[in-house]
PDB file of C-alpha atoms in Angstrom:
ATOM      1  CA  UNK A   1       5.931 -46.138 -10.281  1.00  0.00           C
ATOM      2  CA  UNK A   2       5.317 -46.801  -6.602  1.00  0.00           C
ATOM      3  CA  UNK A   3       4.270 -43.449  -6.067  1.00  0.00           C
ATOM      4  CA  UNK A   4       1.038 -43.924  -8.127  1.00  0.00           C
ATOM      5  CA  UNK A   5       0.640 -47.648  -6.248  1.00  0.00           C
ATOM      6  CA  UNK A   6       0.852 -46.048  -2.679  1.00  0.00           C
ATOM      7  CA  UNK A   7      -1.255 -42.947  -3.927  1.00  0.00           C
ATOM      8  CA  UNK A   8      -4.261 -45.516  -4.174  1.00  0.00           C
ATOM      9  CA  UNK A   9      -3.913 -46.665  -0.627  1.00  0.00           C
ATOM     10  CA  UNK A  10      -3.556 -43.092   1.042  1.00  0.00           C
ATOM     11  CA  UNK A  11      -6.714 -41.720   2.940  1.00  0.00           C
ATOM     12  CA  UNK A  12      -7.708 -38.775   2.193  1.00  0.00           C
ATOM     13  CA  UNK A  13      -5.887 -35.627   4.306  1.00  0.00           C
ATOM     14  CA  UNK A  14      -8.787 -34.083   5.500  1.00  0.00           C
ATOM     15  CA  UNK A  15     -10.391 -36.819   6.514  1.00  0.00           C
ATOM     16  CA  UNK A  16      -7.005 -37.940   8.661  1.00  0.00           C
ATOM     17  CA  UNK A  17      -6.599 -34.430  10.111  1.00  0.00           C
ATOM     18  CA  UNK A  18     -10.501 -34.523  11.707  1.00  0.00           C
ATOM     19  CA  UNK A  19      -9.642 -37.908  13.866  1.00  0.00           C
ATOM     20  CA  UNK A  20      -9.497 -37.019  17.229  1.00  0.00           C
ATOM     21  CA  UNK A  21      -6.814 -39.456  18.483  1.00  0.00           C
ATOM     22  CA  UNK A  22      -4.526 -36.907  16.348  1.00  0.00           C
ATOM     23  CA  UNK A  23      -6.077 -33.824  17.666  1.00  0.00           C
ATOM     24  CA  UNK A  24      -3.352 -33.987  19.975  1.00  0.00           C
ATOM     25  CA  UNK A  25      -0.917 -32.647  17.146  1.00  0.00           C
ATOM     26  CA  UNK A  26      -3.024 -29.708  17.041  1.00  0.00           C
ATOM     27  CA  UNK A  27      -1.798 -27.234  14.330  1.00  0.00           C
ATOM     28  CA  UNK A  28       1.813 -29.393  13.606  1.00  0.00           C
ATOM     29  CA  UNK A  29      -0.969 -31.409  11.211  1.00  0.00           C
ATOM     30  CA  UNK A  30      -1.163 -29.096   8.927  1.00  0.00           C
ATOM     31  CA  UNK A  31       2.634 -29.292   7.761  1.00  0.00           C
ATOM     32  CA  UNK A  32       2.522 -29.877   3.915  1.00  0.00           C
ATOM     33  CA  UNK A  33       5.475 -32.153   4.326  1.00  0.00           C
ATOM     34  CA  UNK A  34       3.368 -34.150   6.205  1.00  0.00           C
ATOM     35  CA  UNK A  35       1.409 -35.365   3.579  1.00  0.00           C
ATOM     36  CA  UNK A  36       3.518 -34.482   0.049  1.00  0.00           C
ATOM     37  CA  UNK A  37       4.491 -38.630  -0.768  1.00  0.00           C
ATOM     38  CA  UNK A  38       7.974 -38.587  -2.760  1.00  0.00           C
ATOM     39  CA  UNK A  39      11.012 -40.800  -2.049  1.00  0.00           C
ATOM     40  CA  UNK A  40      12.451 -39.496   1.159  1.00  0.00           C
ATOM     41  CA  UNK A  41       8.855 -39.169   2.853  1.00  0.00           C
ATOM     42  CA  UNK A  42       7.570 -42.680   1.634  1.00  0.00           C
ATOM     43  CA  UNK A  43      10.702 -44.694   2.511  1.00  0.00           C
ATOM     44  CA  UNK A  44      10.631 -42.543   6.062  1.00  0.00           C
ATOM     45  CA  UNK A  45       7.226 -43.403   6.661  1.00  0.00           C
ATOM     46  CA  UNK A  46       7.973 -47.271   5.791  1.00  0.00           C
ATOM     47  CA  UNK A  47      10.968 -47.440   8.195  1.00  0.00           C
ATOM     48  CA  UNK A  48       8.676 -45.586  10.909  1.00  0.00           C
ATOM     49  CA  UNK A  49       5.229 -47.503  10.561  1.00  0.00           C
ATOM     50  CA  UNK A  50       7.312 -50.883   9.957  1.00  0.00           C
ATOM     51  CA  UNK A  51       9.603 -50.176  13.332  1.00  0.00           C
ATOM     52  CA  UNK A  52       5.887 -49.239  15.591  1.00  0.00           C
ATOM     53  CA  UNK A  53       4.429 -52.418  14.092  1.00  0.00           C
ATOM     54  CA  UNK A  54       6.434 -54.018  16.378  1.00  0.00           C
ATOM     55  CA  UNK A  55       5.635 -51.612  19.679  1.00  0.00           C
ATOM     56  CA  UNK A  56       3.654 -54.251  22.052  1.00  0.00           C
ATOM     57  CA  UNK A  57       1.730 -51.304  22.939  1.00  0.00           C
ATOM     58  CA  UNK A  58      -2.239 -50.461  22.197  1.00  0.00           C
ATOM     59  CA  UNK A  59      -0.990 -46.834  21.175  1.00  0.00           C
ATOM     60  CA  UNK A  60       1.349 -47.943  18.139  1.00  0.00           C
ATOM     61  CA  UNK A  61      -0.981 -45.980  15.595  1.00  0.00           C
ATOM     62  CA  UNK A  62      -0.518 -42.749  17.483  1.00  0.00           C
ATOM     63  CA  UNK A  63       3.076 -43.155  18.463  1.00  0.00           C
ATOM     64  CA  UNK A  64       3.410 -43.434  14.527  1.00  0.00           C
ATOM     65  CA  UNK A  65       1.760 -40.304  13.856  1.00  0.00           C
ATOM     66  CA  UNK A  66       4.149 -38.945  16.353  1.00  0.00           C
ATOM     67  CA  UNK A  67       7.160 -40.344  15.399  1.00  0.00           C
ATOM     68  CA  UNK A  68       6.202 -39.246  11.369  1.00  0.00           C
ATOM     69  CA  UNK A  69       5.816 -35.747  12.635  1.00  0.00           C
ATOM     70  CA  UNK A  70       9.239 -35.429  14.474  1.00  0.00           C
ATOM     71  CA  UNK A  71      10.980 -36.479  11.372  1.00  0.00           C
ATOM     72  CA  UNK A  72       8.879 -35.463   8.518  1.00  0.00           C
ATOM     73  CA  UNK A  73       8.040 -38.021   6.881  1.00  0.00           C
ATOM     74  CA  UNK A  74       4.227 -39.577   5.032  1.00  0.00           C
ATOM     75  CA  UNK A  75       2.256 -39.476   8.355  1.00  0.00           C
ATOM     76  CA  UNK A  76      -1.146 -41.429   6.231  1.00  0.00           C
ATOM     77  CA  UNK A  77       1.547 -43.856   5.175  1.00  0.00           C
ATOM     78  CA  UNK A  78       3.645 -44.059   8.478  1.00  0.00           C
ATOM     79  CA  UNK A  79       0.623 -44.920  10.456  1.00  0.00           C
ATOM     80  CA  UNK A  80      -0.998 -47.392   7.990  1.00  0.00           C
ATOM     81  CA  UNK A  81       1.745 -49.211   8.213  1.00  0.00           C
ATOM     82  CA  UNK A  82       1.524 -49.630  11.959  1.00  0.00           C
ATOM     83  CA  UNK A  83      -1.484 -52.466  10.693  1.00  0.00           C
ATOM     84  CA  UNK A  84       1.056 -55.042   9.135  1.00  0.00           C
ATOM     85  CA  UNK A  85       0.744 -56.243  12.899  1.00  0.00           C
ATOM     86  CA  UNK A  86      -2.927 -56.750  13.332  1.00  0.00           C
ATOM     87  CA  UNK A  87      -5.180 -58.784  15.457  1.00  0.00           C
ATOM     88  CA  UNK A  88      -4.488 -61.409  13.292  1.00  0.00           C
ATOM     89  CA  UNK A  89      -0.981 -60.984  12.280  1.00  0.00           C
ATOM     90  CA  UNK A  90       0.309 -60.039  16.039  1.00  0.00           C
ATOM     91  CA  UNK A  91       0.479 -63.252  17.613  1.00  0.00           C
ATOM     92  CA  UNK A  92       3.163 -64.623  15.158  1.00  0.00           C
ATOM     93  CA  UNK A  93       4.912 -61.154  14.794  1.00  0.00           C
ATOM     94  CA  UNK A  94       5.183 -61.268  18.583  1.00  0.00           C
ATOM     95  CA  UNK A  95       5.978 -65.020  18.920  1.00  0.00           C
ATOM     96  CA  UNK A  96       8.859 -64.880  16.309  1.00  0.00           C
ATOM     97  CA  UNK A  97      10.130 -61.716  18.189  1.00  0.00           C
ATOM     98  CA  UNK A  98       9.968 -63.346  21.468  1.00  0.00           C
ATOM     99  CA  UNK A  99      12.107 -66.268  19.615  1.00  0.00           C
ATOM    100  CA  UNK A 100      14.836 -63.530  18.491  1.00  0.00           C
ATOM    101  CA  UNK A 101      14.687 -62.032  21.495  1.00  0.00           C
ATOM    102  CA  UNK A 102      15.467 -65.636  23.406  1.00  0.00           C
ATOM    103  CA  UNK A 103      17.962 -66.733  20.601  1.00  0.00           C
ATOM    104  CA  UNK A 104      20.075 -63.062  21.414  1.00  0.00           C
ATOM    105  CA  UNK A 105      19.880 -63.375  25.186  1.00  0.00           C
ATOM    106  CA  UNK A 106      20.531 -66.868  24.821  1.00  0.00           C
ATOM    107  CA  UNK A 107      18.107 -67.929  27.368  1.00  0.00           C
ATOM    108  CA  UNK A 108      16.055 -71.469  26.209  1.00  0.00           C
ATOM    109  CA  UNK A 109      12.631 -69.949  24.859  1.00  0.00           C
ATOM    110  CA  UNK A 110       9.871 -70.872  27.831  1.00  0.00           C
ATOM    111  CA  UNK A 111       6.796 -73.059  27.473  1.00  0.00           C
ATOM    112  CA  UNK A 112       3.441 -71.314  26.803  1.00  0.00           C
ATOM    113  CA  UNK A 113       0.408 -71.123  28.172  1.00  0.00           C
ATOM    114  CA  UNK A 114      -2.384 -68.436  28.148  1.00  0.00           C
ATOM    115  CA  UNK A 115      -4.580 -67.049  30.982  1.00  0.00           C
ATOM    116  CA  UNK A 116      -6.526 -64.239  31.000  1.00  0.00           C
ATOM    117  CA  UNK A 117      -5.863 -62.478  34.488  1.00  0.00           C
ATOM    118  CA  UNK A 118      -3.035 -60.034  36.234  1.00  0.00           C
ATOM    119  CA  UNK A 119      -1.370 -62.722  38.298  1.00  0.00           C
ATOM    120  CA  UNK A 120      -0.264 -64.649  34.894  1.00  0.00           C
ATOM    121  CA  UNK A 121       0.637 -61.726  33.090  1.00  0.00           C
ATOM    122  CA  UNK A 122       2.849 -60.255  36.221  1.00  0.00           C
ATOM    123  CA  UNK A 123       3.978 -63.615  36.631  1.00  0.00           C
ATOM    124  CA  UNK A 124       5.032 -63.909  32.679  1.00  0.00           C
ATOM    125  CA  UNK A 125       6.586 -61.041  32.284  1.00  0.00           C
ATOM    126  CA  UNK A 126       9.770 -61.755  34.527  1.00  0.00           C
ATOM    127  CA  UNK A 127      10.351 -64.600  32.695  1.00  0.00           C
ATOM    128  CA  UNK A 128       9.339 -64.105  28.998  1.00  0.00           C
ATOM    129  CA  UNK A 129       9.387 -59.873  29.199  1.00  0.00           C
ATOM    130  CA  UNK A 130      13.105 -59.352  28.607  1.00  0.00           C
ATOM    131  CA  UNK A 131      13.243 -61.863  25.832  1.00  0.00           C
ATOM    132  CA  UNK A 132      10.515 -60.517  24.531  1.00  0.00           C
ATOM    133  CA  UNK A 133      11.251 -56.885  24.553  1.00  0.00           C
ATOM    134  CA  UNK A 134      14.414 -57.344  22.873  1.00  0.00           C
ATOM    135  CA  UNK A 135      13.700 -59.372  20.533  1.00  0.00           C
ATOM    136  CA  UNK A 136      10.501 -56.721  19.214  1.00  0.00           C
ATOM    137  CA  UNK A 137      13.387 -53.872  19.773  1.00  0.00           C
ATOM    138  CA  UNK A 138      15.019 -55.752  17.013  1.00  0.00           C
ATOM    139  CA  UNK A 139      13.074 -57.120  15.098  1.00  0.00           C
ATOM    140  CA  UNK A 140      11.319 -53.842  15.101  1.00  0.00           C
ATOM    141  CA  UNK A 141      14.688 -52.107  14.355  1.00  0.00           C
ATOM    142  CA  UNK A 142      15.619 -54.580  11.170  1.00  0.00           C
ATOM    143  CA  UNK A 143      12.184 -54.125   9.625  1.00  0.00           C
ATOM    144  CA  UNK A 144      12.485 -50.230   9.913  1.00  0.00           C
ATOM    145  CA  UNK A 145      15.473 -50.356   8.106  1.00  0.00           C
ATOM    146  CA  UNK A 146      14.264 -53.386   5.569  1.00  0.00           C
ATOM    147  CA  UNK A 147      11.330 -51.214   4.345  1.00  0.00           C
ATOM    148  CA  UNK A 148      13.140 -47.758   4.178  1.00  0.00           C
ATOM    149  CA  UNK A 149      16.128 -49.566   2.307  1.00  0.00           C
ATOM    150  CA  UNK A 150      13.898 -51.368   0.139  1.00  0.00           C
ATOM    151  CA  UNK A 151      11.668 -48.931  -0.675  1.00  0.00           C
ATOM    152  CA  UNK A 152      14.543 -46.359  -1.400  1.00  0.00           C
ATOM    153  CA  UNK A 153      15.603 -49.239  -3.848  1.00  0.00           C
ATOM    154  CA  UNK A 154      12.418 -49.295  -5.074  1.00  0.00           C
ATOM    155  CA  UNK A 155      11.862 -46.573  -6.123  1.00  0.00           C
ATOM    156  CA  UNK A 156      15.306 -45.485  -7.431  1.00  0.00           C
ATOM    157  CA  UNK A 157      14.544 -49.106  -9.912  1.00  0.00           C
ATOM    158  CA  UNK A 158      11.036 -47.553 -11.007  1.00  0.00           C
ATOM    159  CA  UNK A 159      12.653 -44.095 -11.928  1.00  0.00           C
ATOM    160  CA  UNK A 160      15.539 -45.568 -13.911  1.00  0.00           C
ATOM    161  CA  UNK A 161      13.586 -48.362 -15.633  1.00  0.00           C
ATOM    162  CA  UNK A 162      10.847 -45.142 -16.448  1.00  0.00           C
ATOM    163  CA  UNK A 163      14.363 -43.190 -17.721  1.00  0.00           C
ATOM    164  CA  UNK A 164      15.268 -46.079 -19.841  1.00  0.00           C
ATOM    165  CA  UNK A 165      11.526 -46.409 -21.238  1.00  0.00           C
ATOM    166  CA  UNK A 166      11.292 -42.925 -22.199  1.00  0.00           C
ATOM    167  CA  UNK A 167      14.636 -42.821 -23.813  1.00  0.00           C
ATOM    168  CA  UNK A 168      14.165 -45.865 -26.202  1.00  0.00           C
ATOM    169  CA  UNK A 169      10.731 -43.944 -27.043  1.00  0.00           C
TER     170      UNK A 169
END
């Protein structure tokens, strides 16, 4: 059942609700819905850590937490997720969504080349920004709704297959 799978993963709620990134939540933390993990919350969490994975902001993780406690859903789950785009996974995450975004706008994707300093990155974003912002508004938007459908499915398989088990027993 994926609920014992994801169980394994989850931190510990205690240990979550002392971080002081989220002691901006104050009290809203302590919301039992917060941290119960059944179908609605897990899928909810997927579709909202999944969608800020693709945020190309430093403050994804706590946008997360923010985002799980406006609509109720796994908030450990909702802002693990947020780490499917990680230092290492980011570049190509944000590459391929700079490539949507240039396919929808259907502006010829630009050449690149990095330098570290203000003047580049000023300079880059009036030329690959828009592309780019659309294209993680979307991609960001399709993955939210891959993981919440496909964990819905998910788990709706697991329940009827354990249905099926326990009625040939």
């Amino acid at each position: 059942m994926p609920r014992k799978f994801i169980k394994r993963f989850m931190p510990d709620h205690e240990m979550i609700k002392k971080q002081k990134a989220l002691k901006v939540f104050g009290n809203v933390l302590y919301n039992p819905n917060l941290w119960c993990l059944n179908r609605r919350s897990a899928a909810g969490a997927f579709a909202v850590g999944l969608f800020m994975a693709f945020v190309p902001l430093p403050s994804q993780m706590i946008m997360a937490a923010g985002l799980a406690i406006v609509f109720g859903v796994n908030l450990p789950l909702s802002v693990a997720l947020v780490w499917v785009s990680n230092p290492v996974t980011m570049p190509v995450l944000f590459y391929f969504a700079y490539k949507v975004g240039a396919f929808f706008m259907s502006t010829p994707p630009q050449p690149f080349h990095f330098e570290l300093s203000w003047q580049y990155l000023s300079e880059q974003m009036t030329t690959i920004g828009p592309p780019f912002l659309l294209g993680c508004a979307i991609c960001g938007v399709v993955a939210g709704l891959a993981g919440y459908f496909g964990i819905r499915g998910l788990w709706r398989y697991s329940v009827v297959r354990s249905w099926q088990q326990r009625a040939t027993r």
